[in-house]
């Protein structure tokens, strides 16, 4: 009897946990905000931070830097083109010919 | 006009009120006036959306509900290219300027004799640009800068390979050419440039390849960069200052371009802007929406992912962000927030005149905000079948999610409405200020969605989701038809005066006229005119190919013409264009549009209509090599 009660209790506990987790799985509705404009919450069973989790994107910092570097280089080439144009009135696209 | 007024009139009114514009020779007003003045003439069509309101409304009524049955082809032009033909031509001072798909040729035609090409610009581009375009090799149009005593009038064109070119409007010769985007990192250009004052505004594309979005202003005189603002990252990069969102602090203010991301994920965070712009010359604010965060796999980027998916209002001179309202925090569906912005002045429910901006979003919601400060005025579903949200909390501006239709790793979301293609995409819609109705070209597509993990490698696709798309609940899911709708909407009452189902998504957009007509092209190759008051179909014409651009109208020598590009493509056309069969290919569009090929094939060109086909060649001797006939 005691055993059964215990088992029932365990089952109930599990069921309750399931309920919570089910309810939780549907909990992120966007309305619980840490701060104005910051209302994201992890979905139940999913981490607050993905770093170190099985969902860690493991981004390579070198890859992440490529766009920023590319834009800097384009801006430098454009500035050289514009400068030449302002000085000479002639547009030369090929920066090697400037 | 019921209190509504064009931006041009607003500008004039403010000049009268101040009574100083002319006297003091305000450089701001003067710099704006030329393009505004040109846009007020029925003989011109000088920018995307027709004028700075972006309402694509014409006061021309020569073609109207009584005689539209007599609308016939006047003349046509083939661009010589296939793939999707988006946008619409410009007409300035009797010359039409035509854009095309990759490699982005530009053609100038004299309206007195459009058979003779006045000039053409055929850029040489690195063909590798094709491989990093997510959704066909499209381009949304050209911009015109009217010129001044220092610099000639210019036609500006954005190229898929990331270059921006300024061509002399007179002869098409290159005036300046700058690099805006680098295809080596997956960054391309499909957006139409936009001219305000002496600035050329250029957006960005590539969120499907992890490109961090930015908008740039160039000086029309010499191509020099005036400002460049990003969608994610540090406040300085985004253009966020002390007064950002001061009237709506609940939208969020400082630091969120970093705080709503984990680590450096914002560096490849998307938020590109490849849609449309609008501008208010009194407020000197530029309006546009930023796109989706990267990757599509939501689990890989915890956080609200600001300031992607945001309606933005930037000071035109400094680029500073005055207000920003994030429509879709932490996107889980690729609801790229780049859609059309249309300005209107209307009385709100309390009877107060408001300066408004209305924006039908991919996420299934059409937003109307006070364009002076970003106050939320209305947020209505584009269709009652939207299920990812329960509603928008008007006080906080938060869209309340229905978690059942969210997406996440190790889960396949089903029957999600709208799909990633949105209930509205790149269509440039119209607004009739007399009727106070917006004419919306709507999609009716839902989806299943399952994300997967993937690494980021600059220059490679960075999507991370597999999609199946199909008609929404009101369509025919067995036969994959009924994928679109066209609706007339009042932004204050939230009511739809009329709506009609279309076989395929109404992808291109609409034109409204004072002739009580609304025109639009369809993917299955029809050009249609409906009574804008009640939606009745009054006329249609079978084009050579489906339309993904929007119609325009102009008057020449006293005759009203209506023009539209044909040439199916874009995202809905990728299956047909690239000959794909796998229903999940083309980011899921191939399955949804499997039947498109039964109504249309590729094309590329322009059709111009007038009443009874009246046109330049009514005198058949025009443009003849000789009229002399030698008879034996």
XYZ file of C-alpha atoms in Angstrom, chain B:
632
model
C -9.166 64.949 -50.741
C -10.912 64.496 -47.356
C -8.037 66.116 -45.573
C -5.535 63.802 -47.184
C -2.892 65.492 -49.143
C 0.084 64.646 -51.192
C 3.521 65.226 -49.752
C 4.056 67.844 -52.399
C 1.118 69.799 -51.107
C 2.314 69.296 -47.562
C 5.632 70.804 -48.508
C 3.919 73.741 -50.167
C 1.622 74.222 -47.198
C 4.518 74.311 -44.791
C 6.258 76.851 -47.005
C 3.173 79.061 -46.928
C 2.879 78.660 -43.175
C 6.457 79.608 -42.631
C 6.287 82.235 -45.360
C 10.031 82.152 -45.506
C 10.928 79.306 -47.828
C 11.249 81.369 -50.938
C 12.584 84.436 -49.222
C 15.299 82.728 -47.257
C 15.941 80.278 -50.040
C 16.029 77.343 -47.673
C 18.429 74.938 -49.328
C 16.481 72.018 -47.901
C 13.226 73.024 -49.542
C 14.920 73.913 -52.806
C 16.857 70.673 -52.957
C 13.661 68.723 -52.498
C 11.434 70.779 -54.671
C 12.602 69.694 -58.082
C 11.776 66.027 -57.628
C 8.532 66.866 -55.787
C 7.560 69.238 -58.571
C 8.296 66.626 -61.218
C 6.316 63.998 -59.308
C 3.265 66.273 -59.236
C 3.032 66.294 -63.010
C 0.865 63.572 -64.505
C 3.392 63.368 -67.325
C 6.090 61.999 -65.027
C 6.650 58.929 -62.906
C 9.911 59.809 -61.186
C 10.416 57.320 -58.346
C 9.258 53.976 -57.003
C 5.716 54.445 -55.680
C 5.268 57.587 -57.847
C 5.968 60.227 -55.196
C 7.415 60.453 -51.681
C 4.183 59.151 -50.137
C 4.756 55.868 -51.959
C 1.000 55.690 -52.534
C 1.242 54.810 -56.235
C -1.919 56.830 -56.803
C -2.501 58.829 -59.968
C -4.947 61.682 -60.367
C -5.349 60.724 -64.011
C -8.923 59.690 -64.836
C -8.934 59.556 -68.603
C -9.027 55.783 -68.210
C -11.890 55.059 -65.825
C -14.523 52.518 -64.877
C -16.696 53.476 -67.870
C -14.112 53.025 -70.607
C -11.493 50.648 -69.227
C -13.035 47.931 -71.430
C -11.455 49.800 -74.352
C -7.943 49.546 -72.912
C -5.601 48.025 -75.502
C -1.902 47.633 -76.099
C -0.300 50.753 -77.535
C 3.307 49.559 -77.752
C 5.659 47.017 -76.212
C 9.346 46.524 -75.457
C 11.354 43.359 -74.806
C 14.387 43.719 -72.523
C 16.070 40.743 -74.178
C 16.420 39.013 -70.834
C 14.531 36.335 -68.944
C 14.204 35.928 -65.152
C 11.924 37.986 -62.961
C 11.217 41.576 -63.967
C 10.336 43.517 -60.825
C 9.669 47.187 -60.179
C 8.301 49.575 -62.779
C 9.768 52.003 -65.313
C 10.343 55.701 -64.665
C 9.104 58.463 -66.953
C 10.749 61.888 -66.814
C 10.338 64.684 -69.329
C 9.127 62.465 -72.145
C 11.725 59.722 -71.663
C 11.058 56.277 -70.194
C 13.795 54.475 -68.246
C 13.571 50.695 -68.029
C 15.390 48.343 -65.657
C 15.852 44.612 -66.167
C 16.870 41.444 -64.377
C 20.578 40.513 -64.131
C 22.851 41.830 -65.651
C 20.709 44.885 -64.938
C 20.584 46.544 -68.337
C 19.090 50.016 -68.436
C 17.214 51.317 -71.471
C 16.023 54.843 -72.250
C 13.150 55.230 -74.715
C 11.840 58.478 -76.147
C 8.050 58.400 -75.698
C 7.569 60.132 -79.051
C 9.180 57.135 -80.732
C 9.762 54.297 -78.287
C 10.790 51.960 -81.096
C 14.201 53.633 -81.231
C 16.332 52.972 -78.156
C 17.685 56.356 -77.073
C 20.517 54.809 -75.060
C 21.299 51.571 -73.295
C 23.643 50.631 -70.476
C 24.746 47.007 -70.339
C 27.000 46.401 -67.354
C 29.638 43.705 -67.291
C 29.223 41.876 -64.025
C 30.951 38.943 -62.410
C 28.615 36.023 -63.200
C 29.378 34.635 -59.722
C 26.893 37.206 -58.417
C 24.152 34.888 -59.656
C 25.121 32.151 -57.235
C 24.614 34.238 -54.102
C 21.184 35.634 -55.024
C 18.644 33.943 -52.778
C 15.540 34.506 -54.849
C 16.055 34.965 -58.563
C 18.115 37.628 -60.332
C 15.651 40.451 -59.846
C 15.990 44.219 -59.530
C 13.300 46.594 -58.226
C 13.974 49.636 -60.330
C 15.829 52.857 -60.992
C 16.038 56.269 -59.353
C 16.222 59.704 -60.954
C 18.166 62.686 -59.625
C 17.145 65.893 -61.406
C 20.554 67.555 -61.666
C 21.681 71.086 -60.840
C 24.097 73.681 -62.192
C 27.094 71.548 -61.169
C 26.021 68.050 -62.088
C 23.829 66.663 -64.871
C 20.581 64.771 -64.236
C 21.333 61.163 -63.308
C 19.717 57.757 -63.534
C 20.866 55.580 -60.646
C 20.914 51.789 -60.899
C 21.866 49.146 -58.353
C 23.526 46.033 -59.741
C 23.313 42.487 -58.397
C 27.124 42.442 -58.056
C 26.877 45.178 -55.420
C 27.862 48.196 -57.532
C 25.811 51.381 -57.655
C 26.051 53.278 -60.940
C 25.013 56.823 -61.756
C 24.404 57.343 -65.469
C 23.904 60.644 -67.223
C 20.174 60.732 -67.961
C 20.882 62.431 -71.264
C 23.110 59.809 -72.875
C 23.519 56.897 -70.435
C 27.245 57.393 -69.997
C 28.735 56.428 -66.645
C 29.051 59.360 -64.237
C 30.142 57.516 -61.096
C 30.221 53.923 -59.849
C 30.829 52.729 -56.307
C 30.955 49.400 -54.487
C 28.147 49.057 -51.966
C 28.061 45.284 -51.431
C 30.540 42.434 -51.809
C 29.326 39.193 -53.373
C 32.314 37.364 -51.831
C 30.579 37.650 -48.464
C 27.139 36.912 -49.958
C 26.033 40.544 -50.190
C 24.106 41.576 -53.328
C 21.777 44.368 -54.447
C 18.218 43.977 -55.720
C 16.637 47.045 -54.092
C 15.846 50.144 -56.142
C 17.889 53.208 -55.180
C 15.957 56.135 -53.706
C 16.738 59.808 -54.167
C 16.056 62.400 -51.472
C 17.576 65.876 -51.748
C 21.069 65.279 -53.145
C 21.332 61.865 -51.535
C 21.051 58.426 -53.105
C 19.826 55.867 -50.572
C 20.914 52.276 -51.198
C 19.793 49.220 -49.211
C 21.250 45.719 -48.970
C 20.460 42.029 -49.548
C 21.836 38.748 -48.275
C 20.258 37.806 -44.939
C 19.994 34.253 -46.325
C 23.797 34.297 -46.373
C 24.197 35.893 -42.944
C 24.713 39.435 -44.221
C 24.385 42.110 -41.542
C 22.076 44.704 -43.079
C 22.933 48.325 -43.741
C 21.578 51.326 -45.580
C 23.864 53.902 -47.159
C 23.447 57.471 -48.388
C 25.686 58.651 -51.229
C 26.140 62.189 -52.488
C 24.579 62.317 -55.958
C 27.213 64.794 -57.112
C 30.244 62.559 -56.686
C 29.255 59.195 -55.212
C 30.874 59.977 -51.867
C 29.448 58.192 -48.845
C 27.450 60.500 -46.553
C 26.243 58.019 -43.968
C 25.962 54.259 -43.467
C 23.753 52.724 -40.807
C 23.417 49.106 -39.739
C 20.485 47.057 -38.443
C 22.344 45.278 -35.623
C 25.278 45.890 -33.279
C 26.443 48.933 -31.290
C 24.117 51.950 -31.082
C 26.589 54.126 -32.995
C 26.479 51.696 -35.927
C 22.672 51.700 -35.910
C 22.385 55.465 -35.545
C 20.727 55.399 -32.141
C 21.063 58.646 -30.188
C 19.588 60.126 -27.025
C 16.136 60.848 -28.388
C 15.576 57.471 -30.082
C 12.039 56.252 -29.338
C 11.583 59.046 -26.807
C 7.804 58.968 -27.236
C 7.615 55.173 -27.099
C 10.312 53.944 -24.704
C 8.427 50.659 -24.385
C 9.695 49.753 -27.878
C 13.218 49.699 -26.438
C 15.976 52.271 -26.709
C 19.696 51.970 -26.103
C 22.008 48.996 -26.253
C 19.580 46.480 -27.695
C 21.457 45.911 -30.962
C 23.935 43.994 -28.774
C 21.894 43.016 -25.693
C 19.260 41.083 -27.647
C 21.895 38.811 -29.186
C 24.218 36.240 -27.665
C 27.894 37.047 -28.156
C 28.904 38.202 -31.620
C 25.969 36.625 -33.457
C 24.807 40.157 -34.430
C 27.797 40.364 -36.797
C 26.045 37.928 -39.129
C 22.607 38.933 -37.927
C 20.738 39.860 -41.126
C 18.376 42.824 -41.109
C 19.126 43.725 -44.738
C 16.724 46.178 -46.372
C 15.758 45.347 -49.931
C 12.187 46.630 -50.049
C 10.805 50.127 -50.522
C 11.198 53.587 -49.038
C 8.968 56.570 -48.343
C 9.946 60.075 -47.276
C 8.291 62.999 -45.537
C 9.925 66.292 -46.586
C 8.405 68.220 -43.664
C 9.701 65.828 -41.036
C 12.777 65.028 -43.135
C 12.378 61.382 -42.203
C 13.077 58.371 -44.396
C 10.945 55.288 -43.772
C 11.855 51.693 -44.477
C 11.834 48.271 -42.870
C 14.778 46.064 -41.939
C 14.701 42.396 -42.893
C 14.936 39.060 -41.139
C 17.649 37.986 -38.712
C 20.110 35.257 -39.707
C 20.012 32.334 -39.745
C 16.437 31.156 -40.174
C 17.173 28.621 -37.427
C 15.876 30.524 -34.389
C 17.608 28.275 -31.870
C 21.019 29.466 -33.085
C 20.308 33.115 -32.176
C 18.580 33.525 -28.802
C 17.212 37.017 -28.134
C 14.907 39.600 -29.660
C 17.543 40.166 -32.384
C 17.110 43.913 -32.566
C 16.957 45.933 -34.785
C 16.022 43.448 -37.460
C 12.323 43.320 -38.470
C 11.928 46.983 -37.612
C 9.956 49.866 -39.084
C 12.578 52.598 -39.122
C 12.392 56.375 -39.414
C 15.777 57.955 -40.099
C 16.770 61.586 -40.294
C 17.625 61.992 -43.948
C 20.694 64.187 -43.471
C 22.411 62.336 -40.646
C 20.922 58.865 -40.987
C 20.125 58.972 -37.284
C 17.326 56.630 -36.238
C 14.527 58.730 -34.748
C 12.169 55.905 -33.964
C 12.103 52.174 -34.549
C 9.356 49.670 -33.929
C 10.298 45.996 -34.036
C 7.336 44.124 -35.513
C 8.658 40.602 -35.153
C 10.918 40.154 -32.118
C 13.068 37.020 -32.416
C 11.811 35.979 -35.832
C 11.100 32.268 -36.250
C 9.562 32.317 -39.727
C 11.676 34.547 -42.031
C 9.111 37.357 -41.960
C 11.623 39.781 -43.524
C 10.233 43.166 -42.552
C 11.123 45.065 -45.715
C 7.696 45.639 -47.230
C 6.231 48.794 -48.703
C 5.691 51.968 -46.675
C 2.767 54.198 -47.701
C 2.200 57.629 -46.180
C -1.229 59.159 -45.643
C -2.852 61.859 -43.564
C -6.101 60.670 -41.989
C -8.299 61.281 -38.997
C -7.893 58.655 -36.320
C -10.756 57.147 -34.341
C -10.791 60.192 -32.047
C -11.126 62.535 -34.990
C -7.563 63.860 -34.809
C -5.661 64.367 -38.046
C -2.609 62.150 -38.007
C 0.427 61.862 -40.239
C 0.588 58.125 -40.804
C 2.715 55.417 -42.321
C 1.016 52.148 -43.275
C 2.965 48.950 -43.804
C 1.632 45.466 -44.691
C 4.208 43.069 -43.253
C 5.294 39.536 -44.093
C 4.169 38.475 -40.594
C 0.485 38.798 -41.535
C -0.086 42.132 -39.801
C -0.675 45.507 -41.453
C 0.677 48.293 -39.258
C -0.239 51.954 -39.194
C 1.991 54.195 -37.103
C 2.135 57.903 -36.505
C 5.053 58.754 -38.741
C 6.138 61.700 -36.596
C 7.021 59.616 -33.528
C 6.184 55.945 -34.114
C 2.973 55.763 -32.046
C 1.107 52.589 -32.938
C -2.283 53.516 -34.423
C -3.503 50.169 -35.757
C -2.228 46.627 -36.272
C -4.694 44.387 -38.107
C -4.421 40.909 -39.539
C -4.099 40.836 -43.323
C -6.378 37.811 -43.202
C -8.260 36.088 -40.407
C -6.291 32.888 -41.042
C -3.097 34.342 -39.495
C -2.243 32.010 -36.591
C 1.287 32.776 -35.379
C -0.056 35.715 -33.341
C -3.160 36.043 -31.231
C -3.091 39.849 -31.504
C -0.854 42.879 -31.075
C -0.946 44.493 -27.633
C -1.582 48.085 -28.690
C -0.176 49.509 -25.467
C 3.191 47.783 -25.547
C 3.336 47.108 -29.282
C 4.182 43.471 -28.541
C 2.783 40.864 -30.910
C 1.438 38.094 -28.691
C 2.673 34.750 -29.982
C 0.726 31.532 -30.189
C 3.503 29.139 -29.155
C 1.908 26.296 -31.071
C 2.954 27.957 -34.334
C 6.480 28.895 -33.290
C 9.525 27.096 -34.669
C 12.472 25.491 -32.867
C 15.196 22.866 -33.244
C 14.177 19.194 -33.116
C 10.606 20.122 -33.977
C 8.600 20.371 -37.175
C 6.110 23.230 -36.994
C 3.009 22.599 -39.083
C 0.206 24.653 -40.627
C 1.953 27.893 -39.783
C 0.250 30.935 -41.333
C 1.660 33.021 -42.913
C 4.514 31.105 -44.525
C 8.012 32.505 -44.912
C 6.800 34.124 -48.139
C 4.520 36.152 -45.898
C 0.935 37.150 -46.393
C 2.571 40.065 -48.188
C 5.999 40.270 -49.810
C 7.776 42.799 -52.062
C 4.563 44.021 -53.724
C 4.408 47.806 -54.034
C 0.808 48.577 -53.169
C -1.242 51.744 -53.580
C -3.462 54.062 -51.536
C -6.374 56.133 -52.815
C -6.489 59.316 -50.684
C -10.027 60.117 -51.848
C -11.447 56.794 -50.724
C -8.900 56.382 -47.910
C -8.362 52.807 -49.025
C -5.176 50.777 -49.394
C -5.142 48.244 -52.235
C -3.132 45.307 -50.982
C -1.577 42.540 -53.056
C -1.618 39.646 -50.627
C -0.265 36.102 -50.472
C -2.239 33.210 -49.065
C 0.435 30.640 -48.271
C 1.089 28.591 -45.119
C 3.910 26.215 -44.259
C 5.618 23.447 -42.329
C 9.080 24.360 -41.017
C 11.926 22.381 -39.497
C 15.279 23.999 -38.639
C 18.712 22.378 -38.722
C 22.154 23.334 -37.405
C 24.745 24.671 -39.823
C 28.021 26.583 -39.706
C 28.542 30.128 -40.965
C 31.004 30.457 -43.833
C 31.185 33.898 -45.447
C 29.828 33.696 -48.991
C 27.770 30.575 -48.385
C 24.081 30.245 -47.706
C 23.234 30.394 -44.014
C 19.573 29.444 -43.804
C 19.208 26.339 -41.637
C 15.571 25.421 -42.210
C 13.601 23.077 -44.453
C 10.179 24.307 -45.547
C 7.094 22.981 -47.238
C 4.666 25.631 -48.406
C 1.097 25.298 -49.656
C -2.090 27.326 -50.094
C -3.683 28.856 -46.998
C -7.002 27.607 -45.579
C -9.063 29.581 -48.122
C -7.190 28.123 -51.102
C -7.256 24.732 -52.792
C -4.677 22.605 -50.972
C -5.318 19.545 -53.110
C -4.548 21.319 -56.355
C -2.105 23.942 -55.086
C -4.158 26.889 -56.282
C -5.665 29.856 -54.483
C -2.372 31.298 -53.229
C -3.274 35.000 -53.335
C -5.733 37.728 -52.478
C -6.319 41.377 -53.358
C -8.036 43.546 -50.753
C -9.165 47.122 -50.164
C -8.376 48.173 -46.582
C -9.121 51.130 -44.349
C -6.312 51.642 -41.836
C -8.418 53.478 -39.250
C -11.495 51.273 -39.141
C -9.458 48.154 -39.835
C -12.171 47.036 -42.252
C -11.692 45.434 -45.630
C -14.179 47.001 -48.043
C -13.685 44.169 -50.488
C -11.404 41.230 -51.100
C -10.950 38.685 -53.848
C -9.042 35.413 -54.085
C -6.413 35.013 -56.797
C -5.090 31.779 -58.287
C -1.508 32.682 -57.366
C 0.077 35.143 -54.956
C -0.507 38.760 -55.955
C 3.226 39.334 -55.877
C 3.827 42.582 -57.736
C 1.602 45.230 -56.204
C -1.085 47.648 -57.310
C -1.751 51.033 -58.915
C -4.792 53.141 -57.958
C -6.181 55.977 -60.072
C -8.748 58.751 -59.855
C -10.619 56.848 -62.578
C -11.851 54.608 -59.722
C -9.606 51.819 -60.929
C -7.095 49.559 -59.290
C -4.646 47.817 -61.626
C -2.382 44.854 -60.904
C -0.574 42.071 -62.700
C -0.731 38.416 -61.713
C 1.770 35.579 -61.716
C -0.377 33.646 -64.188
C 0.128 36.427 -66.706
C -2.945 38.604 -66.499
C -3.031 42.344 -66.209
C -6.285 43.242 -64.431
C -8.348 46.318 -63.657
C -10.984 46.332 -60.929
C -13.417 48.957 -59.784
C -11.585 50.315 -56.757
C -14.849 51.071 -54.959
C -16.272 47.558 -55.053
C -13.650 45.194 -56.458
C -15.584 44.280 -59.596
C -13.326 42.888 -62.329
C -13.760 45.230 -65.296
C -10.949 44.289 -67.645
C -7.989 41.998 -68.134
C -5.323 41.245 -70.711
C -3.200 38.106 -71.167
C 0.445 39.108 -71.039
C 3.362 37.102 -72.492
C 4.453 36.087 -68.965
C 3.502 36.559 -65.331
C 3.997 39.910 -63.610
C 6.010 40.492 -60.436
C 6.320 44.261 -60.834
C 3.651 46.875 -60.214
C 1.817 49.021 -62.766
C 2.482 52.711 -63.363
C 0.677 55.385 -65.352
C 1.574 58.645 -67.072
C 0.213 61.063 -69.605
C 1.979 61.843 -72.865
C 0.644 64.268 -75.460
C -2.726 64.248 -73.732
C -3.096 60.460 -73.696
C -3.034 58.415 -70.486
C -0.924 55.290 -70.655
C -0.636 52.402 -68.188
C 2.588 50.393 -68.176
C 3.618 47.114 -66.556
C 6.537 44.719 -66.830
C 6.004 41.082 -67.745
C 8.552 38.376 -66.909
C 7.741 35.897 -64.165
C 10.322 35.037 -61.529
C 11.284 36.221 -58.084
C 10.886 33.857 -55.185
C 7.575 32.351 -56.409
C 9.113 31.749 -59.831
C 12.341 30.011 -58.787
C 11.029 26.532 -59.575
C 10.035 27.574 -63.063
C 13.107 29.738 -63.683
C 15.739 27.266 -62.462
C 13.818 24.117 -63.426
C 13.548 22.707 -59.902
C 11.319 19.795 -58.882
C 11.998 19.115 -55.196
C 9.075 20.774 -53.392
C 11.374 21.949 -50.582
C 13.828 23.536 -53.058
C 13.862 27.276 -53.639
C 13.540 27.736 -49.878
C 10.225 25.888 -50.051
C 8.668 27.903 -52.884
C 8.943 25.176 -55.518
C 6.220 23.039 -53.965
C 3.822 25.918 -53.392
C 4.077 27.155 -56.980
C 4.245 23.768 -58.712
C 1.335 24.765 -60.952
C 2.683 28.102 -62.088
C 4.291 26.538 -65.152
C 0.853 25.531 -66.416
C -0.104 29.177 -66.836
C 3.121 30.935 -67.768
C 6.705 30.690 -68.942
C 9.564 33.150 -68.625
C 9.643 36.478 -70.402
C 10.981 39.956 -69.980
C 9.628 43.259 -71.176
C 7.132 46.033 -70.915
C 3.552 46.470 -72.084
C 2.055 49.934 -72.468
C -1.717 50.347 -72.739
C -4.027 53.206 -73.683
C -7.668 53.624 -74.637
C -8.170 51.904 -77.980
C -4.412 51.449 -78.175
C -3.865 55.091 -79.138
C -0.170 55.748 -79.402
C 2.856 57.059 -81.229
C 2.400 54.758 -84.221
C -1.171 55.808 -85.026
C 0.686 57.504 -87.817
C 2.307 54.410 -89.308
C 4.931 56.462 -91.105
C 6.579 57.372 -87.825
C 10.013 55.734 -87.524
C 9.854 54.334 -91.056
C 13.203 54.066 -92.790
C 11.538 55.515 -95.853
C 7.984 56.179 -96.982
C 8.881 56.001 -100.621
C 7.317 52.986 -102.320
C 8.851 51.694 -105.508
C 6.228 49.948 -107.608
C 7.067 47.851 -110.634
